[in-house]
Coordinates of C-alpha atoms in Angstrom, one line a residue:
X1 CA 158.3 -39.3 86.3
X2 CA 154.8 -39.6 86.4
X3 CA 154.1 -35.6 86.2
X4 CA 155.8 -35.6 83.7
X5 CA 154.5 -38.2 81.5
X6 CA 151.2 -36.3 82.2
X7 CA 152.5 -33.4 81.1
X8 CA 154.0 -34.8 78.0
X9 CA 150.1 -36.0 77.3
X10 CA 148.9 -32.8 78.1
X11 CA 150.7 -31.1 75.4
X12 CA 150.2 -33.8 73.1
X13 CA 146.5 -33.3 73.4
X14 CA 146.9 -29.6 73.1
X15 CA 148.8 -30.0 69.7
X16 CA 145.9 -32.4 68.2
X17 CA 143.5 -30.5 69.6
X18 CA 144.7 -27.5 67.1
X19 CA 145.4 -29.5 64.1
X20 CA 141.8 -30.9 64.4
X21 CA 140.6 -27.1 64.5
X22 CA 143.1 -26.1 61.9
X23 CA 141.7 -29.3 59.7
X24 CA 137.9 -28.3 60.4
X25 CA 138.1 -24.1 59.8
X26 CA 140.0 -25.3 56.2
X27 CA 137.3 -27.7 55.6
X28 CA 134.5 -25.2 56.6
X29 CA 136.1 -22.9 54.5
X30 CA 136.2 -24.2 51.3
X31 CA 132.9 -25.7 51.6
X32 CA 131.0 -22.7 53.3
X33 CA 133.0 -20.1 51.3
X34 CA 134.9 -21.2 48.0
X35 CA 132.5 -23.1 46.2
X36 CA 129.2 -21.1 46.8
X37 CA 131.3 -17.7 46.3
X38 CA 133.5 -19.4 43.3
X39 CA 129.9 -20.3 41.5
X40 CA 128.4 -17.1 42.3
X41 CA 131.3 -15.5 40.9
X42 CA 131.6 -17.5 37.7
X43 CA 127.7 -16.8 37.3
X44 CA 128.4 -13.5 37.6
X45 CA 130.6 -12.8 35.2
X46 CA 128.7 -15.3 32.9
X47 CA 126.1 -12.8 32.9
X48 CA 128.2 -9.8 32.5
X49 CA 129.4 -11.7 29.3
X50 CA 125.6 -12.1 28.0
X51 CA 124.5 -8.5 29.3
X52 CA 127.9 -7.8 27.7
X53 CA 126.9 -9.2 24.2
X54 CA 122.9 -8.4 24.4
X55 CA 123.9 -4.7 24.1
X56 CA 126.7 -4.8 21.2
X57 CA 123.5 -6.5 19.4
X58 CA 121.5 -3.5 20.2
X59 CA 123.8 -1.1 19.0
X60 CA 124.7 -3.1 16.4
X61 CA 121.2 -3.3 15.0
X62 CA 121.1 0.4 15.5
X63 CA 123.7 0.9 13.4
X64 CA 122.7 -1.2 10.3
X65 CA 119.9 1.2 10.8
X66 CA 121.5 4.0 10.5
X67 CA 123.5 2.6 7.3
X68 CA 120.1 1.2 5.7
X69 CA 118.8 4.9 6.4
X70 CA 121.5 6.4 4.4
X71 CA 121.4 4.2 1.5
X72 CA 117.5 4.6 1.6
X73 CA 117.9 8.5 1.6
X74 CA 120.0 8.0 -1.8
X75 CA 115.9 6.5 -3.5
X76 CA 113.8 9.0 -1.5
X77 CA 114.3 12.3 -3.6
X78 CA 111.3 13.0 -6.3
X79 CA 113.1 14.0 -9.0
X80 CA 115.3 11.2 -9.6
X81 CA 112.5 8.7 -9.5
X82 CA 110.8 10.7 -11.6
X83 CA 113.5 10.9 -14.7
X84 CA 113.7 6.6 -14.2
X85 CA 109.9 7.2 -14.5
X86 CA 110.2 8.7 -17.8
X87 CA 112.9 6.3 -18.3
X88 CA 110.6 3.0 -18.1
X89 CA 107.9 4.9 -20.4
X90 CA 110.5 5.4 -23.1
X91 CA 110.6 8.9 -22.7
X92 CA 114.4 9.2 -21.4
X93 CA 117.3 7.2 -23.4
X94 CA 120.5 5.4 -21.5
X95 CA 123.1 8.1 -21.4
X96 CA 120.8 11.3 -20.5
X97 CA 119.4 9.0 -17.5
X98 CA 123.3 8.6 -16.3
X99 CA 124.1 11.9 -16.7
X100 CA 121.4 13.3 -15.0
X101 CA 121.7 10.7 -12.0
X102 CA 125.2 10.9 -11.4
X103 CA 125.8 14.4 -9.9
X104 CA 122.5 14.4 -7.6
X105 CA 123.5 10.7 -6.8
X106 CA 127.3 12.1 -6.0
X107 CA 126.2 14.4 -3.6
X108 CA 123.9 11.8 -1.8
X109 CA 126.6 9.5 -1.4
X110 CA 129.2 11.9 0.3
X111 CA 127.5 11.9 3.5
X112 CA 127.4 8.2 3.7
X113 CA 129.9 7.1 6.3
X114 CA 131.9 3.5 6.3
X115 CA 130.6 3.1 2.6
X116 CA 133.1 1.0 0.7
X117 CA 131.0 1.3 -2.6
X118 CA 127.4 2.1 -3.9
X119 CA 125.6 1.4 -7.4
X120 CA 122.9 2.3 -8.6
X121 CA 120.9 -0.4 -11.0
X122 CA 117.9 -0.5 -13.2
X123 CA 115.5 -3.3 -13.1
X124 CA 117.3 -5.7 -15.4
X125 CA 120.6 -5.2 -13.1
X126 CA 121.7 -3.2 -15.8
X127 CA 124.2 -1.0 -14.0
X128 CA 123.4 2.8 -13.9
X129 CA 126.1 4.6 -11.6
X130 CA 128.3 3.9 -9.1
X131 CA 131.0 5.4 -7.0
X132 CA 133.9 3.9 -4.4
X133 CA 136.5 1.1 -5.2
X134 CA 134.5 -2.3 -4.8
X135 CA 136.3 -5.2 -3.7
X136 CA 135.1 -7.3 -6.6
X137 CA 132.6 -7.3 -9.3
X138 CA 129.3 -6.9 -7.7
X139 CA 127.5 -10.3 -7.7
X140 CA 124.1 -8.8 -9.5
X141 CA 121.6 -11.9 -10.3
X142 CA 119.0 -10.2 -12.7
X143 CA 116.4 -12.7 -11.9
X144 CA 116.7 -11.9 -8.0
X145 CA 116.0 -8.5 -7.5
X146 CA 114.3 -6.9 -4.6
X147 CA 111.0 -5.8 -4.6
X148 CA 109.5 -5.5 -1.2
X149 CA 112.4 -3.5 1.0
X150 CA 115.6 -4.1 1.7
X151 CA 117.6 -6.4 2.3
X152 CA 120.6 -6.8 4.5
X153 CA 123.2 -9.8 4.1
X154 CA 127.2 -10.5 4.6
X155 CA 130.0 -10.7 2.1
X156 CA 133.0 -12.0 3.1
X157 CA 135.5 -11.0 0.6
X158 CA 139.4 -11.9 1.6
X159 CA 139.5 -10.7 5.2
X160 CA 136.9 -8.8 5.1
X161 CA 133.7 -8.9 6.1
X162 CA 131.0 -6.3 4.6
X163 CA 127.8 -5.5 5.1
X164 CA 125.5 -5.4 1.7
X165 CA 122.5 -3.4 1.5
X166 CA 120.1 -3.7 -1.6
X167 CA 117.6 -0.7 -1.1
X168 CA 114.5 -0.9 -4.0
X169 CA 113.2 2.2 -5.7
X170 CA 109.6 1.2 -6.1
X171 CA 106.7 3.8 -7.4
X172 CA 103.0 3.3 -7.4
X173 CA 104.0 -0.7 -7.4
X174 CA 106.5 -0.7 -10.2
X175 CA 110.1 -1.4 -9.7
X176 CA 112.2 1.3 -11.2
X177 CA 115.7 0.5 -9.9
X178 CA 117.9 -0.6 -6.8
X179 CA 120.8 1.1 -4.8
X180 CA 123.3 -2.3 -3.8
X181 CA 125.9 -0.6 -1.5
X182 CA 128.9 -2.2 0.7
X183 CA 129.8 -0.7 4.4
X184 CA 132.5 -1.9 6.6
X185 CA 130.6 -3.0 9.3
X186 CA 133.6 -3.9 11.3
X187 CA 134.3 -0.7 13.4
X188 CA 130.8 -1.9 14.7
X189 CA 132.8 -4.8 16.4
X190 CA 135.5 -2.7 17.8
X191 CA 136.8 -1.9 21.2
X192 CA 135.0 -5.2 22.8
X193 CA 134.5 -5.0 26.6
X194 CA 137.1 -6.5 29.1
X195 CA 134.6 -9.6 29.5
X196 CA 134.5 -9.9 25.2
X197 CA 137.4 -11.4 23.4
X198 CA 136.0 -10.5 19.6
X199 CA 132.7 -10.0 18.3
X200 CA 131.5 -11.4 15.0
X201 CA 128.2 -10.9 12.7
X202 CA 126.6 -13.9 10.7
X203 CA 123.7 -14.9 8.8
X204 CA 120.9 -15.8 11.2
X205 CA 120.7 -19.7 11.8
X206 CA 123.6 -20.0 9.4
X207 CA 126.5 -19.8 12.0
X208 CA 130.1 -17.6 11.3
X209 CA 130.1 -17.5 7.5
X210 CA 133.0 -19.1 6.0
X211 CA 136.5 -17.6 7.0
X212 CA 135.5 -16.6 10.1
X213 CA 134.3 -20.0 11.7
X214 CA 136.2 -20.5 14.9
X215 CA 136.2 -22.4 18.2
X216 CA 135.6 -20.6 21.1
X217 CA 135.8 -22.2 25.0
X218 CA 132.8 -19.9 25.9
X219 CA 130.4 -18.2 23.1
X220 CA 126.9 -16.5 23.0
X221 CA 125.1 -15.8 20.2
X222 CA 122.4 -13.5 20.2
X223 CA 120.1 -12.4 16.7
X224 CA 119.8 -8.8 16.1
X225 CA 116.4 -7.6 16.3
X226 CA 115.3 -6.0 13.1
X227 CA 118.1 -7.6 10.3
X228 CA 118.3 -11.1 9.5
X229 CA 122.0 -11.3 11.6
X230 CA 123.3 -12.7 14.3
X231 CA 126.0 -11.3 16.8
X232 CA 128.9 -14.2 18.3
X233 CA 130.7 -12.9 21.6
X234 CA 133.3 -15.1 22.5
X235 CA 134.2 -14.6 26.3
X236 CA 137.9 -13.3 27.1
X237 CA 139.6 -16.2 28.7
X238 CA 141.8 -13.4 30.9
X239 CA 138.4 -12.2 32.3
X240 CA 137.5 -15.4 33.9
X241 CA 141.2 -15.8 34.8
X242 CA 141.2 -12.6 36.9
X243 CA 137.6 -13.7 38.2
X244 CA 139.1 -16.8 39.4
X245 CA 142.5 -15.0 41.2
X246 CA 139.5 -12.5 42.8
X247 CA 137.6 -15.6 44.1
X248 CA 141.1 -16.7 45.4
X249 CA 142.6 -13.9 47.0
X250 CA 138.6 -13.2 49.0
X251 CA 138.7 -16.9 50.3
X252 CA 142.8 -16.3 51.5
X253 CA 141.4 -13.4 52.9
X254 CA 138.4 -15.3 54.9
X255 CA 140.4 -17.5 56.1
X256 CA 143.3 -15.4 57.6
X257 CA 140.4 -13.8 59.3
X258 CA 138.8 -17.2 60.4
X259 CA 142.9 -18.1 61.2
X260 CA 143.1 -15.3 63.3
X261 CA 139.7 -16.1 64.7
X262 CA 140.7 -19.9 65.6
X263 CA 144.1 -18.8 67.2
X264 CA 142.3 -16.4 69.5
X265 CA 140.0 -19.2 70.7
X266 CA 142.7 -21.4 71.3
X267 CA 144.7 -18.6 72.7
X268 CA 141.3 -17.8 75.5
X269 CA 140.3 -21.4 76.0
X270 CA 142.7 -24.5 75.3
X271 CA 146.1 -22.8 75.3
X272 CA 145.1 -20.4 78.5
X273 CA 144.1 -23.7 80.0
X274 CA 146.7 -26.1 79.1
X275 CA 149.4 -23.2 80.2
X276 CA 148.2 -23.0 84.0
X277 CA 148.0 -27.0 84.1
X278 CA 151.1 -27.2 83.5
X279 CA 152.1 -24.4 85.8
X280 CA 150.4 -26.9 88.2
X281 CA 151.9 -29.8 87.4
X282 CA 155.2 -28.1 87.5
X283 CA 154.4 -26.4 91.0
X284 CA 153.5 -29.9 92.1
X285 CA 156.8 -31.5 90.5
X286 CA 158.7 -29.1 93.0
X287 CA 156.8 -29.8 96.1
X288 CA 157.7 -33.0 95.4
X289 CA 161.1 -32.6 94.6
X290 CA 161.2 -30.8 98.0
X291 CA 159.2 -33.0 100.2
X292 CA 161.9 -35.7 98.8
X293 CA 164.9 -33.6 99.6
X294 CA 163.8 -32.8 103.5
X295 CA 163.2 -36.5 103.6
X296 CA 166.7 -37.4 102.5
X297 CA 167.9 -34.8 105.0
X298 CA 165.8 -36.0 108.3
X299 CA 166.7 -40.1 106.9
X300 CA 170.8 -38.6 106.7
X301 CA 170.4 -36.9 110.1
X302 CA 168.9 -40.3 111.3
X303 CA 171.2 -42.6 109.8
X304 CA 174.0 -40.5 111.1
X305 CA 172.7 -40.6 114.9
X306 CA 172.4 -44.6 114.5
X307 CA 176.0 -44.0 113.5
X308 CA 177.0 -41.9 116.3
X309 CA 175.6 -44.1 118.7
X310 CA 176.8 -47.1 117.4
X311 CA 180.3 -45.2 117.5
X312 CA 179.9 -44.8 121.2
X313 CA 178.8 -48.0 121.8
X314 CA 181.5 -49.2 120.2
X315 CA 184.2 -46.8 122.1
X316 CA 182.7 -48.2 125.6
X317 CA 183.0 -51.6 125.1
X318 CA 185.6 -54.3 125.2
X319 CA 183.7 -57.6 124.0
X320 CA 185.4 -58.4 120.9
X321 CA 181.3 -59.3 119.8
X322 CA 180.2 -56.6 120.2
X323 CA 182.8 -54.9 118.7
X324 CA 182.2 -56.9 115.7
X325 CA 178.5 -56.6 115.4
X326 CA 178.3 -52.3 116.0
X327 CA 180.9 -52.0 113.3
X328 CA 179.2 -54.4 110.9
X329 CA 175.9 -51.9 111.9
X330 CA 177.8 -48.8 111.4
X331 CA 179.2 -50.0 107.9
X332 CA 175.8 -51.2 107.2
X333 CA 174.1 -47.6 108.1
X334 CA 177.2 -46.2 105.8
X335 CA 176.0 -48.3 103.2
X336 CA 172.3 -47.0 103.6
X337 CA 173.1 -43.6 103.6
X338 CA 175.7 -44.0 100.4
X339 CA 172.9 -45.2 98.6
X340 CA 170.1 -42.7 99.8
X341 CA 172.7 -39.8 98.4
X342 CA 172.7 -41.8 95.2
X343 CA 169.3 -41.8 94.7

């Protein structure tokens, strides 16, 4: 009974024993892998997103460029400034200017790409030519005009957002027109990353212009280097999902390997060693279960020569006494050995 109390311990000791190391390798686990490689993670793909968004700006601004480039190509050719030349001296009336512009200004205006519409004004916004279907009227404020280079700003007409460009035609200081064109700046912003949900352009320090002001769980904005723009990137909530099931399925994996790692140790040092003590313990409980059985065979083998002789003793002799006392003896050496079989 004893053994096997012990052994009941044992084993109770063994199963704590693992729990506890079960318990600790989780614990070590989260703490020494899943929140240092969970941050890192997030931080990474933070950055992506930023890297992500820092070089849509640049091509971005390359782009506006390019468009700026074109409708600044449309003012460059001699010829035309010179006939608003003779127009500002008075030497050139309305009508001859217009038709004289328009076909030369036709053929500059074909190779502009993503142009939605292009004008051409003189200096009192008086309107001079203009081709492509505008959205609106064309907001022309004859007391702002520009003097000293472009300028770049957003219209957000409807859905749409557009890209206006106000090019001047200056010569030898005098202002002797302006080309206002419209691009569709939005195949810029298309085909976003996987770590970009949607771009969006806006005046700089003016945030999304109206329509297009929205709430984003994780934005960066970034100002374009040469336009007065900034670029929004609003981070693609799937992105950081699929970050987060990444983090997850490397710290399952790092701990089936720790798992593994644990059971093996348990398996060489506490299991190995509880398994032979209780081989021991059980080799032990047999002895003793033997020793006890040749015990009850040498006290049988004893009680039944007390019996024997008390038999004789009791066949040889005639006194009624001592009759009476060897068969009280003999019952009682019965009794003994009944209850030595019982136990």
């Amino acid at each position: 009974m004893f053994l096997e109390i012990k052994m009941e311990k044992t084993l109770l000791r063994f199963y704590l024993r693992s729990a506890l190391f079960l318990c600790g390798a989780t614990a070590m686990v989260v703490l020494i892998f899943y929140i240092p490689l969970y941050q890192s993670r997030r931080k990474f793909a933070e950055e992506r997103f930023q890297n992500a968004v820092t070089l849509k700006a640049m091509s971005v601004d390359y782009t506006i460029g390019s468009l700026v480039s074109g409708v600044r190509a449309l003012t460059s050719r001699s010829v035309i400034r010179g006939a608003l030349a003779d127009y500002q001296r008075g030497e050139l009336d309305y009508e001859s200017l217009r038709a004289f512009t328009e076909p030369k200004y036709r053929d500059g205006v074909a190779v502009l790409s993503h142009l939605v519409w292009v004008g051409r004004f003189l200096p009192d916004a008086r309107p001079l030519v203009s081709f492509g279907d505008p959205p609106g009227p064309p907001q022309i404020d004859p007391e702002v005009r520009p003097r000293e280079g472009e300028r770049v700003a957003l219209l957000q007409i409807g859905e749409r957002t557009l890209l206006e460009v106000t090019e001047p035609l200056i010569q030898e200081g005098v202002l002797l027109g302006f080309d206002k064109a419209l691009f569709d700046i939005c195949f810029s912003l298309e085909n976003p990353p996987p770590e970009i949900r949607r771009f969006k352009l806006f005046p700089k320090g003016g945030g999304p212009i109206e329509g297009n002001a929205e709430r984003y769980d994780k934005s960066f904005s970034l100002p374009l280097k040469s336009w007065p723009l900034e670029l929004l990137g609003s981070m693609n909530r799937n992105y950081l999902r699929e970050t987060e099931k990444k983090t997850l399925g490397s710290i399952l994996l790092y701990f089936a390997l720790l798992f593994i790692l644990v059971g093996l140790l348990l398996y060489a040092t506490q299991y190995r060693f509880v398994r032979t003590l209780i081989k021991k313990l059980s080799q032990q409980l047999e002895n003793r279960e033997l020793l006890i059985r040749e015990m009850q065979h040498r006290i049988k083998n004893n009680i039944n020569g007390v019996v024997s002789f008390l038999s004789i003793q009791q066949a040889g002799s005639e006194d009624e006494a001592c009759l009476l006392y060897t068969s009280d003896a003999a019952d009682e050496e019965d009794s003994v050995d009944l209850g030595g079989r019982r136990i």
